[in-house]
Amino acid sequence: MSSTAVPMVHGRASKYLDRSFNRQAMKILPGEFYATTEDEVIVTVLGSCVAACVMDPIAMVGGMNHFMLPVKQGDRDPDVFFAARYGAAAMEYLINNLLHLGAQRDRLVAKAFGGGNVLPGMSSDVGGQNVAFVRTFLSNEGIPLWSEDMGGPHPRKVYFFPHTGQVLVKRMERAHNNTVLNRELSYIKEFTGPSMAGEVELFS
Amino acid sequence: MARCILTVDDSSTMRQMITFTLKGANFDVVEAEDGVHALEVAKGRKLDLIITDVNMPRMDGLTLVARLRALPEFKFTPILVLTTESDQSMKMRGKEAGATGWIVKPFSPEKLMDVVNKVI
């Protein structure tokens, strides 16, 4: 499987012990998601990307993704779902993993974060596009959005505790976060263009 | 008369996108939200192609494929699996159940139509 064939991968980063919260922490990067039944904390840093924290509070299963919709290159393509197809798949990767871990679809609830207007030199409001997508997707799928902190000029650091559903958000100063911006810009480059589709196999 | 495709997915967003692509290519489209619903929709209907997701409540896509293959009217109807699952063992289960092909999401409309036109 090539890295561009499938847009979302299960969190690759190794876990570490977060001494502040006294539990295992999993940090996820753009294009990753992580779902768990354990009492852990999932951490990510968001610029214009969005992260959906989705959980089944009864089964105590939860997870987070971290993604950005691709920016359309030019207007010749009449494909109105160009960006949303990617976002819908990003959400489905997370939701399917939650279901595999014992969550029930009709009990899922979500919290959503990020989508800041932080990328310099982008002509369109990338963050705003991501925010609009997440709200529309959750509404279409009947997944209640319990809380959110999206938009505005700030990058954010998000801590999600899947067992309780609690989320801590730290709004960061944009001047100190070139790492976040550079990571997002390389993510945009990697996941834009015709290669952004899954593989096809016909059985003989 | 336009050829008719059944698309099965528990995500209404995904159904909307697939239907949009297929209708743009002049196919009639009927939708179902899981395997149980798909069997109800398919009953007594002439279908030229079925496109199904895998992970769905009540009845998953691979069970649906096997159930459809057991019905004489759908024994030879092309069935494509359209899913986020890309695991080789899962694909093999799909093939054994009787699927015609496997497409990993996110799909591109061009690729989807290319495959549809090949199998239909």
PDB file of C-alpha atoms in Angstrom:
ATOM      1  CA  MET A   1       0.000   0.000   0.000  1.00  0.00           C
ATOM      2  CA  SER A   2       1.498   3.357  -0.955  1.00  0.00           C
ATOM      3  CA  SER A   3       1.326   6.220   1.478  1.00  0.00           C
ATOM      4  CA  THR A   4      -1.031   8.187  -0.760  1.00  0.00           C
ATOM      5  CA  ALA A   5      -3.395   5.329  -1.624  1.00  0.00           C
ATOM      6  CA  VAL A   6      -5.132   5.454   1.720  1.00  0.00           C
ATOM      7  CA  PRO A   7      -5.378   8.832   3.358  1.00  0.00           C
ATOM      8  CA  MET A   8      -5.657   7.885   7.002  1.00  0.00           C
ATOM      9  CA  VAL A   9      -3.367   5.594   8.926  1.00  0.00           C
ATOM     10  CA  HIS A  10      -3.706   4.342  12.449  1.00  0.00           C
ATOM     11  CA  GLY A  11      -1.439   6.358  14.748  1.00  0.00           C
ATOM     12  CA  ARG A  12       2.172   5.425  14.048  1.00  0.00           C
ATOM     13  CA  ALA A  13       3.840   7.399  16.803  1.00  0.00           C
ATOM     14  CA  SER A  14       4.844   5.439  19.834  1.00  0.00           C
ATOM     15  CA  LYS A  15       3.019   5.964  23.068  1.00  0.00           C
ATOM     16  CA  TYR A  16       4.636   7.710  25.966  1.00  0.00           C
ATOM     17  CA  LEU A  17       3.834   8.100  29.609  1.00  0.00           C
ATOM     18  CA  ASP A  18       2.354  11.529  30.192  1.00  0.00           C
ATOM     19  CA  ARG A  19       3.341  12.410  33.739  1.00  0.00           C
ATOM     20  CA  SER A  20       0.917  15.349  33.959  1.00  0.00           C
ATOM     21  CA  PHE A  21      -2.046  13.075  33.436  1.00  0.00           C
ATOM     22  CA  ASN A  22      -0.427   9.917  34.801  1.00  0.00           C
ATOM     23  CA  ARG A  23      -1.508   7.761  31.883  1.00  0.00           C
ATOM     24  CA  GLN A  24      -0.326   6.555  28.507  1.00  0.00           C
ATOM     25  CA  ALA A  25      -0.543   9.211  25.815  1.00  0.00           C
ATOM     26  CA  MET A  26      -0.777   8.747  22.068  1.00  0.00           C
ATOM     27  CA  LYS A  27       0.183  11.679  19.897  1.00  0.00           C
ATOM     28  CA  ILE A  28      -1.347  11.722  16.416  1.00  0.00           C
ATOM     29  CA  LEU A  29      -0.157  13.674  13.381  1.00  0.00           C
ATOM     30  CA  PRO A  30      -1.998  14.972  10.271  1.00  0.00           C
ATOM     31  CA  GLY A  31      -3.473  12.050   8.331  1.00  0.00           C
ATOM     32  CA  GLU A  32      -3.585   9.761  11.353  1.00  0.00           C
ATOM     33  CA  PHE A  33      -6.256   8.500  13.686  1.00  0.00           C
ATOM     34  CA  TYR A  34      -6.262   6.462  16.869  1.00  0.00           C
ATOM     35  CA  ALA A  35      -9.074   4.542  18.533  1.00  0.00           C
ATOM     36  CA  THR A  36      -8.891   2.815  21.892  1.00  0.00           C
ATOM     37  CA  THR A  37     -10.752   1.093  24.705  1.00  0.00           C
ATOM     38  CA  GLU A  38      -8.016   2.003  27.197  1.00  0.00           C
ATOM     39  CA  ASP A  39      -8.007   4.822  29.725  1.00  0.00           C
ATOM     40  CA  GLU A  40      -5.423   6.847  27.820  1.00  0.00           C
ATOM     41  CA  VAL A  41      -5.077  10.365  26.517  1.00  0.00           C
ATOM     42  CA  ILE A  42      -4.912  11.150  22.787  1.00  0.00           C
ATOM     43  CA  VAL A  43      -2.986  14.304  21.960  1.00  0.00           C
ATOM     44  CA  THR A  44      -2.673  16.370  18.808  1.00  0.00           C
ATOM     45  CA  VAL A  45      -1.725  19.855  17.694  1.00  0.00           C
ATOM     46  CA  LEU A  46      -3.971  21.540  15.148  1.00  0.00           C
ATOM     47  CA  GLY A  47      -3.550  24.525  12.892  1.00  0.00           C
ATOM     48  CA  SER A  48      -6.112  24.638  10.093  1.00  0.00           C
ATOM     49  CA  CYS A  49      -6.607  20.861  10.316  1.00  0.00           C
ATOM     50  CA  VAL A  50      -9.564  19.544  12.250  1.00  0.00           C
ATOM     51  CA  ALA A  51      -9.753  16.723  14.762  1.00  0.00           C
ATOM     52  CA  ALA A  52     -12.972  14.911  15.536  1.00  0.00           C
ATOM     53  CA  CYS A  53     -13.094  13.161  18.897  1.00  0.00           C
ATOM     54  CA  VAL A  54     -15.759  10.488  18.543  1.00  0.00           C
ATOM     55  CA  MET A  55     -16.864   8.207  21.359  1.00  0.00           C
ATOM     56  CA  ASP A  56     -19.455   5.754  22.562  1.00  0.00           C
ATOM     57  CA  PRO A  57     -19.861   6.797  26.220  1.00  0.00           C
ATOM     58  CA  ILE A  58     -21.602   3.535  27.179  1.00  0.00           C
ATOM     59  CA  ALA A  59     -18.967   1.214  25.700  1.00  0.00           C
ATOM     60  CA  MET A  60     -16.190   3.650  26.804  1.00  0.00           C
ATOM     61  CA  VAL A  61     -14.599   3.454  23.371  1.00  0.00           C
ATOM     62  CA  GLY A  62     -13.226   6.595  21.796  1.00  0.00           C
ATOM     63  CA  GLY A  63     -10.878   7.901  19.187  1.00  0.00           C
ATOM     64  CA  MET A  64      -9.594  10.942  17.405  1.00  0.00           C
ATOM     65  CA  ASN A  65      -8.653  11.711  13.828  1.00  0.00           C
ATOM     66  CA  HIS A  66      -6.655  14.621  12.447  1.00  0.00           C
ATOM     67  CA  PHE A  67      -7.190  15.670   8.862  1.00  0.00           C
ATOM     68  CA  MET A  68      -7.602  18.452   6.372  1.00  0.00           C
ATOM     69  CA  LEU A  69      -9.680  18.543   3.221  1.00  0.00           C
ATOM     70  CA  PRO A  70      -7.660  18.934   0.034  1.00  0.00           C
ATOM     71  CA  VAL A  71      -7.768  22.261  -1.715  1.00  0.00           C
ATOM     72  CA  LYS A  72      -9.164  22.034  -5.209  1.00  0.00           C
ATOM     73  CA  GLN A  73      -6.686  22.977  -7.917  1.00  0.00           C
ATOM     74  CA  GLY A  74      -8.662  25.155 -10.327  1.00  0.00           C
ATOM     75  CA  ASP A  75     -12.368  25.154 -11.135  1.00  0.00           C
ATOM     76  CA  ARG A  76     -12.480  23.058 -14.292  1.00  0.00           C
ATOM     77  CA  ASP A  77     -13.512  19.934 -12.420  1.00  0.00           C
ATOM     78  CA  PRO A  78     -17.273  19.974 -11.893  1.00  0.00           C
ATOM     79  CA  ASP A  79     -16.882  17.504  -9.048  1.00  0.00           C
ATOM     80  CA  VAL A  80     -18.731  19.147  -6.161  1.00  0.00           C
ATOM     81  CA  PHE A  81     -17.680  16.439  -3.708  1.00  0.00           C
ATOM     82  CA  PHE A  82     -13.951  16.670  -4.484  1.00  0.00           C
ATOM     83  CA  ALA A  83     -12.928  17.632  -0.956  1.00  0.00           C
ATOM     84  CA  ALA A  84     -15.775  16.039   0.972  1.00  0.00           C
ATOM     85  CA  ARG A  85     -15.032  12.549  -0.417  1.00  0.00           C
ATOM     86  CA  TYR A  86     -11.698  12.682   1.345  1.00  0.00           C
ATOM     87  CA  GLY A  87     -13.184  14.016   4.581  1.00  0.00           C
ATOM     88  CA  ALA A  88     -15.948  11.403   4.597  1.00  0.00           C
ATOM     89  CA  ALA A  89     -13.370   8.629   4.220  1.00  0.00           C
ATOM     90  CA  ALA A  90     -11.271  10.171   7.023  1.00  0.00           C
ATOM     91  CA  MET A  91     -14.294  10.074   9.314  1.00  0.00           C
ATOM     92  CA  GLU A  92     -15.182   6.547   8.261  1.00  0.00           C
ATOM     93  CA  TYR A  93     -11.710   5.221   9.091  1.00  0.00           C
ATOM     94  CA  LEU A  94     -12.155   6.413  12.660  1.00  0.00           C
ATOM     95  CA  ILE A  95     -15.782   5.342  13.016  1.00  0.00           C
ATOM     96  CA  ASN A  96     -15.121   1.843  11.646  1.00  0.00           C
ATOM     97  CA  ASN A  97     -12.299   1.350  14.117  1.00  0.00           C
ATOM     98  CA  LEU A  98     -14.550   2.432  16.972  1.00  0.00           C
ATOM     99  CA  LEU A  99     -17.190  -0.070  15.828  1.00  0.00           C
ATOM    100  CA  HIS A 100     -14.537  -2.816  15.663  1.00  0.00           C
ATOM    101  CA  LEU A 101     -13.659  -1.998  19.280  1.00  0.00           C
ATOM    102  CA  GLY A 102     -17.254  -2.419  20.431  1.00  0.00           C
ATOM    103  CA  ALA A 103     -18.865   0.980  19.914  1.00  0.00           C
ATOM    104  CA  GLN A 104     -22.437   1.162  18.600  1.00  0.00           C
ATOM    105  CA  ARG A 105     -23.096   3.549  15.770  1.00  0.00           C
ATOM    106  CA  ASP A 106     -26.335   4.916  17.226  1.00  0.00           C
ATOM    107  CA  ARG A 107     -24.572   5.804  20.492  1.00  0.00           C
ATOM    108  CA  LEU A 108     -21.712   7.777  18.937  1.00  0.00           C
ATOM    109  CA  VAL A 109     -21.215  11.394  19.955  1.00  0.00           C
ATOM    110  CA  ALA A 110     -18.514  13.825  18.862  1.00  0.00           C
ATOM    111  CA  LYS A 111     -16.498  16.841  19.838  1.00  0.00           C
ATOM    112  CA  ALA A 112     -14.603  18.793  17.181  1.00  0.00           C
ATOM    113  CA  PHE A 113     -11.611  21.119  17.256  1.00  0.00           C
ATOM    114  CA  GLY A 114      -9.240  23.078  15.053  1.00  0.00           C
ATOM    115  CA  GLY A 115      -9.919  24.620  11.673  1.00  0.00           C
ATOM    116  CA  GLY A 116      -8.033  27.790  12.566  1.00  0.00           C
ATOM    117  CA  ASN A 117      -7.200  30.348   9.928  1.00  0.00           C
ATOM    118  CA  VAL A 118      -3.461  29.943  10.429  1.00  0.00           C
ATOM    119  CA  LEU A 119      -1.874  28.977   7.110  1.00  0.00           C
ATOM    120  CA  PRO A 120      -0.022  31.863   5.517  1.00  0.00           C
ATOM    121  CA  GLY A 121      -0.288  32.359   1.768  1.00  0.00           C
ATOM    122  CA  MET A 122      -3.395  30.261   1.248  1.00  0.00           C
ATOM    123  CA  SER A 123      -5.913  32.076  -0.917  1.00  0.00           C
ATOM    124  CA  SER A 124      -8.906  30.198   0.427  1.00  0.00           C
ATOM    125  CA  ASP A 125     -10.031  29.703   3.991  1.00  0.00           C
ATOM    126  CA  VAL A 126      -8.730  26.160   4.430  1.00  0.00           C
ATOM    127  CA  GLY A 127      -9.684  26.037   8.104  1.00  0.00           C
ATOM    128  CA  GLY A 128     -13.201  27.288   7.401  1.00  0.00           C
ATOM    129  CA  GLN A 129     -13.699  24.589   4.767  1.00  0.00           C
ATOM    130  CA  ASN A 130     -12.662  21.935   7.286  1.00  0.00           C
ATOM    131  CA  VAL A 131     -14.970  23.305   9.989  1.00  0.00           C
ATOM    132  CA  ALA A 132     -17.950  23.420   7.609  1.00  0.00           C
ATOM    133  CA  PHE A 133     -17.292  19.863   6.489  1.00  0.00           C
ATOM    134  CA  VAL A 134     -17.135  18.415  10.008  1.00  0.00           C
ATOM    135  CA  ARG A 135     -20.371  20.134  11.070  1.00  0.00           C
ATOM    136  CA  THR A 136     -22.200  19.004   7.919  1.00  0.00           C
ATOM    137  CA  PHE A 137     -20.897  15.444   8.081  1.00  0.00           C
ATOM    138  CA  LEU A 138     -21.858  14.925  11.735  1.00  0.00           C
ATOM    139  CA  SER A 139     -25.278  16.442  11.125  1.00  0.00           C
ATOM    140  CA  ASN A 140     -25.867  14.213   8.037  1.00  0.00           C
ATOM    141  CA  GLU A 141     -24.819  11.119   9.965  1.00  0.00           C
ATOM    142  CA  GLY A 142     -26.935  11.928  13.020  1.00  0.00           C
ATOM    143  CA  ILE A 143     -23.885  12.046  15.308  1.00  0.00           C
ATOM    144  CA  PRO A 144     -24.477  14.743  17.959  1.00  0.00           C
ATOM    145  CA  LEU A 145     -21.766  17.393  18.249  1.00  0.00           C
ATOM    146  CA  TRP A 146     -21.488  17.751  22.020  1.00  0.00           C
ATOM    147  CA  SER A 147     -18.941  20.533  22.003  1.00  0.00           C
ATOM    148  CA  GLU A 148     -16.512  22.289  19.718  1.00  0.00           C
ATOM    149  CA  ASP A 149     -13.768  24.873  19.597  1.00  0.00           C
ATOM    150  CA  MET A 150     -13.145  25.615  15.928  1.00  0.00           C
ATOM    151  CA  GLY A 151     -12.112  28.549  13.748  1.00  0.00           C
ATOM    152  CA  GLY A 152     -10.357  31.740  14.797  1.00  0.00           C
ATOM    153  CA  PRO A 153      -6.681  32.593  14.426  1.00  0.00           C
ATOM    154  CA  HIS A 154      -5.169  30.093  16.889  1.00  0.00           C
ATOM    155  CA  PRO A 155      -3.404  26.770  16.582  1.00  0.00           C
ATOM    156  CA  ARG A 156      -4.616  24.430  19.318  1.00  0.00           C
ATOM    157  CA  LYS A 157      -3.252  21.587  21.383  1.00  0.00           C
ATOM    158  CA  VAL A 158      -5.977  19.078  22.171  1.00  0.00           C
ATOM    159  CA  TYR A 159      -6.034  16.353  24.835  1.00  0.00           C
ATOM    160  CA  PHE A 160      -8.868  13.835  24.553  1.00  0.00           C
ATOM    161  CA  PHE A 161      -9.679  11.331  27.307  1.00  0.00           C
ATOM    162  CA  PRO A 162     -11.765   8.670  25.564  1.00  0.00           C
ATOM    163  CA  HIS A 163     -12.969   6.978  28.753  1.00  0.00           C
ATOM    164  CA  THR A 164     -14.649  10.088  30.102  1.00  0.00           C
ATOM    165  CA  GLY A 165     -15.085  12.074  26.898  1.00  0.00           C
ATOM    166  CA  GLN A 166     -13.307  15.001  28.521  1.00  0.00           C
ATOM    167  CA  VAL A 167     -11.274  17.276  26.245  1.00  0.00           C
ATOM    168  CA  LEU A 168      -8.741  19.903  27.233  1.00  0.00           C
ATOM    169  CA  VAL A 169      -7.876  22.534  24.641  1.00  0.00           C
ATOM    170  CA  LYS A 170      -4.931  24.898  24.822  1.00  0.00           C
ATOM    171  CA  ARG A 171      -5.004  27.794  22.372  1.00  0.00           C
ATOM    172  CA  MET A 172      -1.467  28.581  21.278  1.00  0.00           C
ATOM    173  CA  GLU A 173       0.266  31.699  20.067  1.00  0.00           C
ATOM    174  CA  ARG A 174       0.656  31.419  16.304  1.00  0.00           C
ATOM    175  CA  ALA A 175       4.126  33.037  16.224  1.00  0.00           C
ATOM    176  CA  HIS A 176       5.632  30.096  18.089  1.00  0.00           C
ATOM    177  CA  ASN A 177       4.189  27.368  15.961  1.00  0.00           C
ATOM    178  CA  ASN A 178       6.061  27.105  12.714  1.00  0.00           C
ATOM    179  CA  THR A 179       6.364  23.375  13.291  1.00  0.00           C
ATOM    180  CA  VAL A 180       2.583  23.012  13.155  1.00  0.00           C
ATOM    181  CA  LEU A 181       2.326  25.131  10.021  1.00  0.00           C
ATOM    182  CA  ASN A 182       5.177  23.375   8.222  1.00  0.00           C
ATOM    183  CA  ARG A 183       3.695  19.971   9.036  1.00  0.00           C
ATOM    184  CA  GLU A 184       0.320  21.032   7.668  1.00  0.00           C
ATOM    185  CA  LEU A 185       1.793  22.526   4.507  1.00  0.00           C
ATOM    186  CA  SER A 186       3.687  19.310   3.720  1.00  0.00           C
ATOM    187  CA  TYR A 187       0.511  17.348   4.474  1.00  0.00           C
ATOM    188  CA  ILE A 188      -1.415  19.490   1.952  1.00  0.00           C
ATOM    189  CA  LYS A 189       1.228  18.797  -0.710  1.00  0.00           C
ATOM    190  CA  GLU A 190       1.187  15.083  -0.019  1.00  0.00           C
ATOM    191  CA  PHE A 191      -2.574  14.661  -0.166  1.00  0.00           C
ATOM    192  CA  THR A 192      -3.637  16.828  -3.076  1.00  0.00           C
ATOM    193  CA  GLY A 193      -4.113  15.646  -6.592  1.00  0.00           C
ATOM    194  CA  PRO A 194      -5.349  12.677  -8.570  1.00  0.00           C
ATOM    195  CA  SER A 195      -3.391  10.150  -6.482  1.00  0.00           C
ATOM    196  CA  MET A 196      -5.788  10.837  -3.636  1.00  0.00           C
ATOM    197  CA  ALA A 197      -7.881   7.737  -4.210  1.00  0.00           C
ATOM    198  CA  GLY A 198      -7.837   4.206  -2.901  1.00  0.00           C
ATOM    199  CA  GLU A 199      -6.710   1.165  -4.847  1.00  0.00           C
ATOM    200  CA  VAL A 200      -8.957  -0.932  -7.061  1.00  0.00           C
ATOM    201  CA  GLU A 201      -8.832  -4.708  -7.510  1.00  0.00           C
ATOM    202  CA  LEU A 202     -11.041  -6.783  -9.751  1.00  0.00           C
ATOM    203  CA  PHE A 203     -11.323 -10.460  -8.822  1.00  0.00           C
ATOM    204  CA  SER A 204     -10.969 -12.860 -11.714  1.00  0.00           C
TER     205      SER A 204
ATOM    206  CA  MET B   1     -34.367   2.129 -19.980  1.00  0.00           C
ATOM    207  CA  ALA B   2     -31.450   3.213 -17.775  1.00  0.00           C
ATOM    208  CA  ARG B   3     -29.569   0.491 -15.975  1.00  0.00           C
ATOM    209  CA  CYS B   4     -30.118   0.345 -12.231  1.00  0.00           C
ATOM    210  CA  ILE B   5     -27.473   0.225  -9.494  1.00  0.00           C
ATOM    211  CA  LEU B   6     -28.072  -0.464  -5.790  1.00  0.00           C
ATOM    212  CA  THR B   7     -25.648   1.337  -3.467  1.00  0.00           C
ATOM    213  CA  VAL B   8     -25.420   0.155   0.127  1.00  0.00           C
ATOM    214  CA  ASP B   9     -23.679   2.238   2.799  1.00  0.00           C
ATOM    215  CA  ASP B  10     -24.573   3.198   6.364  1.00  0.00           C
ATOM    216  CA  SER B  11     -23.148   6.681   5.812  1.00  0.00           C
ATOM    217  CA  SER B  12     -25.702   8.964   4.211  1.00  0.00           C
ATOM    218  CA  THR B  13     -22.851  11.279   3.160  1.00  0.00           C
ATOM    219  CA  MET B  14     -21.158   8.439   1.311  1.00  0.00           C
ATOM    220  CA  ARG B  15     -24.442   7.303  -0.327  1.00  0.00           C
ATOM    221  CA  GLN B  16     -25.030  10.862  -1.486  1.00  0.00           C
ATOM    222  CA  MET B  17     -21.577  11.013  -3.119  1.00  0.00           C
ATOM    223  CA  ILE B  18     -21.844   7.628  -4.815  1.00  0.00           C
ATOM    224  CA  THR B  19     -25.365   8.356  -6.072  1.00  0.00           C
ATOM    225  CA  PHE B  20     -24.240  11.732  -7.423  1.00  0.00           C
ATOM    226  CA  THR B  21     -21.451  10.089  -9.425  1.00  0.00           C
ATOM    227  CA  LEU B  22     -23.634   7.284 -10.801  1.00  0.00           C
ATOM    228  CA  LYS B  23     -26.574   9.522 -11.699  1.00  0.00           C
ATOM    229  CA  GLY B  24     -24.113  11.813 -13.492  1.00  0.00           C
ATOM    230  CA  ALA B  25     -23.358   8.820 -15.737  1.00  0.00           C
ATOM    231  CA  ASN B  26     -27.082   8.279 -16.388  1.00  0.00           C
ATOM    232  CA  PHE B  27     -27.639   5.267 -14.171  1.00  0.00           C
ATOM    233  CA  ASP B  28     -30.746   4.822 -12.056  1.00  0.00           C
ATOM    234  CA  VAL B  29     -29.723   4.452  -8.425  1.00  0.00           C
ATOM    235  CA  VAL B  30     -31.496   2.907  -5.448  1.00  0.00           C
ATOM    236  CA  GLU B  31     -30.023   3.139  -1.953  1.00  0.00           C
ATOM    237  CA  ALA B  32     -29.946   1.019   1.180  1.00  0.00           C
ATOM    238  CA  GLU B  33     -28.363   1.789   4.559  1.00  0.00           C
ATOM    239  CA  ASP B  34     -27.252  -1.706   5.590  1.00  0.00           C
ATOM    240  CA  GLY B  35     -27.308  -5.335   4.466  1.00  0.00           C
ATOM    241  CA  VAL B  36     -30.784  -6.093   5.812  1.00  0.00           C
ATOM    242  CA  HIS B  37     -32.230  -3.034   4.102  1.00  0.00           C
ATOM    243  CA  ALA B  38     -30.363  -3.935   0.890  1.00  0.00           C
ATOM    244  CA  LEU B  39     -31.984  -7.375   0.734  1.00  0.00           C
ATOM    245  CA  GLU B  40     -35.397  -5.726   1.125  1.00  0.00           C
ATOM    246  CA  VAL B  41     -34.660  -3.158  -1.601  1.00  0.00           C
ATOM    247  CA  ALA B  42     -33.210  -5.773  -3.959  1.00  0.00           C
ATOM    248  CA  LYS B  43     -36.168  -8.145  -3.620  1.00  0.00           C
ATOM    249  CA  GLY B  44     -38.095  -8.369  -6.865  1.00  0.00           C
ATOM    250  CA  ARG B  45     -35.971  -5.673  -8.509  1.00  0.00           C
ATOM    251  CA  LYS B  46     -33.848  -6.006 -11.639  1.00  0.00           C
ATOM    252  CA  LEU B  47     -30.405  -4.724 -10.686  1.00  0.00           C
ATOM    253  CA  ASP B  48     -27.451  -4.384 -13.041  1.00  0.00           C
ATOM    254  CA  LEU B  49     -24.866  -3.761 -10.310  1.00  0.00           C
ATOM    255  CA  ILE B  50     -24.636  -3.651  -6.519  1.00  0.00           C
ATOM    256  CA  ILE B  51     -22.029  -1.512  -4.716  1.00  0.00           C
ATOM    257  CA  THR B  52     -21.701  -2.192  -1.005  1.00  0.00           C
ATOM    258  CA  ASP B  53     -19.730  -0.964   1.996  1.00  0.00           C
ATOM    259  CA  VAL B  54     -18.372  -3.563   4.458  1.00  0.00           C
ATOM    260  CA  ASN B  55     -18.834  -2.202   7.982  1.00  0.00           C
ATOM    261  CA  MET B  56     -22.528  -1.612   8.552  1.00  0.00           C
ATOM    262  CA  PRO B  57     -24.989  -2.229  11.398  1.00  0.00           C
ATOM    263  CA  ARG B  58     -27.412  -5.203  11.351  1.00  0.00           C
ATOM    264  CA  MET B  59     -25.732  -6.945   8.387  1.00  0.00           C
ATOM    265  CA  ASP B  60     -22.233  -6.259   7.071  1.00  0.00           C
ATOM    266  CA  GLY B  61     -21.328  -6.054   3.399  1.00  0.00           C
ATOM    267  CA  LEU B  62     -19.577  -9.429   3.128  1.00  0.00           C
ATOM    268  CA  THR B  63     -22.574 -11.249   4.618  1.00  0.00           C
ATOM    269  CA  LEU B  64     -24.745  -9.314   2.178  1.00  0.00           C
ATOM    270  CA  VAL B  65     -22.622 -10.460  -0.775  1.00  0.00           C
ATOM    271  CA  ALA B  66     -22.927 -14.109   0.309  1.00  0.00           C
ATOM    272  CA  ARG B  67     -26.689 -13.743   0.885  1.00  0.00           C
ATOM    273  CA  LEU B  68     -27.176 -12.180  -2.554  1.00  0.00           C
ATOM    274  CA  ARG B  69     -25.117 -14.889  -4.254  1.00  0.00           C
ATOM    275  CA  ALA B  70     -27.405 -17.505  -2.692  1.00  0.00           C
ATOM    276  CA  LEU B  71     -30.390 -15.948  -4.485  1.00  0.00           C
ATOM    277  CA  PRO B  72     -30.826 -17.185  -8.085  1.00  0.00           C
ATOM    278  CA  GLU B  73     -31.658 -13.698  -9.421  1.00  0.00           C
ATOM    279  CA  PHE B  74     -28.365 -12.220  -8.135  1.00  0.00           C
ATOM    280  CA  LYS B  75     -26.086 -15.189  -8.746  1.00  0.00           C
ATOM    281  CA  PHE B  76     -24.357 -13.442 -11.654  1.00  0.00           C
ATOM    282  CA  THR B  77     -25.004  -9.747 -10.862  1.00  0.00           C
ATOM    283  CA  PRO B  78     -21.719  -7.826 -10.483  1.00  0.00           C
ATOM    284  CA  ILE B  79     -21.119  -6.793  -6.869  1.00  0.00           C
ATOM    285  CA  LEU B  80     -18.410  -4.238  -5.993  1.00  0.00           C
ATOM    286  CA  VAL B  81     -17.217  -3.673  -2.455  1.00  0.00           C
ATOM    287  CA  LEU B  82     -16.452   0.000  -1.706  1.00  0.00           C
ATOM    288  CA  THR B  83     -14.852   0.337   1.704  1.00  0.00           C
ATOM    289  CA  THR B  84     -12.102   1.849   3.840  1.00  0.00           C
ATOM    290  CA  GLU B  85     -10.855  -1.706   4.487  1.00  0.00           C
ATOM    291  CA  SER B  86      -7.696  -2.488   2.506  1.00  0.00           C
ATOM    292  CA  ASP B  87      -6.504  -5.544   4.396  1.00  0.00           C
ATOM    293  CA  GLN B  88      -5.608  -8.430   2.068  1.00  0.00           C
ATOM    294  CA  SER B  89      -7.335 -11.075   4.217  1.00  0.00           C
ATOM    295  CA  MET B  90     -10.523  -9.007   4.204  1.00  0.00           C
ATOM    296  CA  LYS B  91     -10.331  -8.758   0.397  1.00  0.00           C
ATOM    297  CA  MET B  92      -9.963 -12.520   0.191  1.00  0.00           C
ATOM    298  CA  ARG B  93     -13.069 -12.921   2.349  1.00  0.00           C
ATOM    299  CA  GLY B  94     -14.876 -10.644  -0.092  1.00  0.00           C
ATOM    300  CA  LYS B  95     -13.696 -12.674  -3.055  1.00  0.00           C
ATOM    301  CA  GLU B  96     -14.753 -15.942  -1.390  1.00  0.00           C
ATOM    302  CA  ALA B  97     -18.175 -14.451  -0.578  1.00  0.00           C
ATOM    303  CA  GLY B  98     -18.609 -13.760  -4.289  1.00  0.00           C
ATOM    304  CA  ALA B  99     -17.652 -10.103  -4.758  1.00  0.00           C
ATOM    305  CA  THR B 100     -16.632  -9.017  -8.254  1.00  0.00           C
ATOM    306  CA  GLY B 101     -14.160  -6.343  -7.167  1.00  0.00           C
ATOM    307  CA  TRP B 102     -12.848  -4.228  -4.311  1.00  0.00           C
ATOM    308  CA  ILE B 103     -12.422  -0.446  -4.206  1.00  0.00           C
ATOM    309  CA  VAL B 104     -10.768   1.339  -1.297  1.00  0.00           C
ATOM    310  CA  LYS B 105     -12.190   4.698  -0.200  1.00  0.00           C
ATOM    311  CA  PRO B 106     -11.827   7.531  -0.876  1.00  0.00           C
ATOM    312  CA  PHE B 107     -12.921   6.775  -4.407  1.00  0.00           C
ATOM    313  CA  SER B 108     -12.318   9.027  -7.354  1.00  0.00           C
ATOM    314  CA  PRO B 109     -15.364   9.384  -9.626  1.00  0.00           C
ATOM    315  CA  GLU B 110     -13.237   8.538 -12.669  1.00  0.00           C
ATOM    316  CA  LYS B 111     -11.898   5.333 -11.140  1.00  0.00           C
ATOM    317  CA  LEU B 112     -15.317   4.312  -9.869  1.00  0.00           C
ATOM    318  CA  MET B 113     -16.920   4.810 -13.286  1.00  0.00           C
ATOM    319  CA  ASP B 114     -14.037   3.025 -14.955  1.00  0.00           C
ATOM    320  CA  VAL B 115     -14.636  -0.050 -12.772  1.00  0.00           C
ATOM    321  CA  VAL B 116     -18.427   0.174 -13.087  1.00  0.00           C
ATOM    322  CA  ASN B 117     -18.175   0.246 -16.873  1.00  0.00           C
ATOM    323  CA  LYS B 118     -15.804  -2.724 -16.833  1.00  0.00           C
ATOM    324  CA  VAL B 119     -18.028  -4.996 -14.752  1.00  0.00           C
ATOM    325  CA  ILE B 120     -21.525  -4.020 -15.818  1.00  0.00           C
TER     326      ILE B 120
END
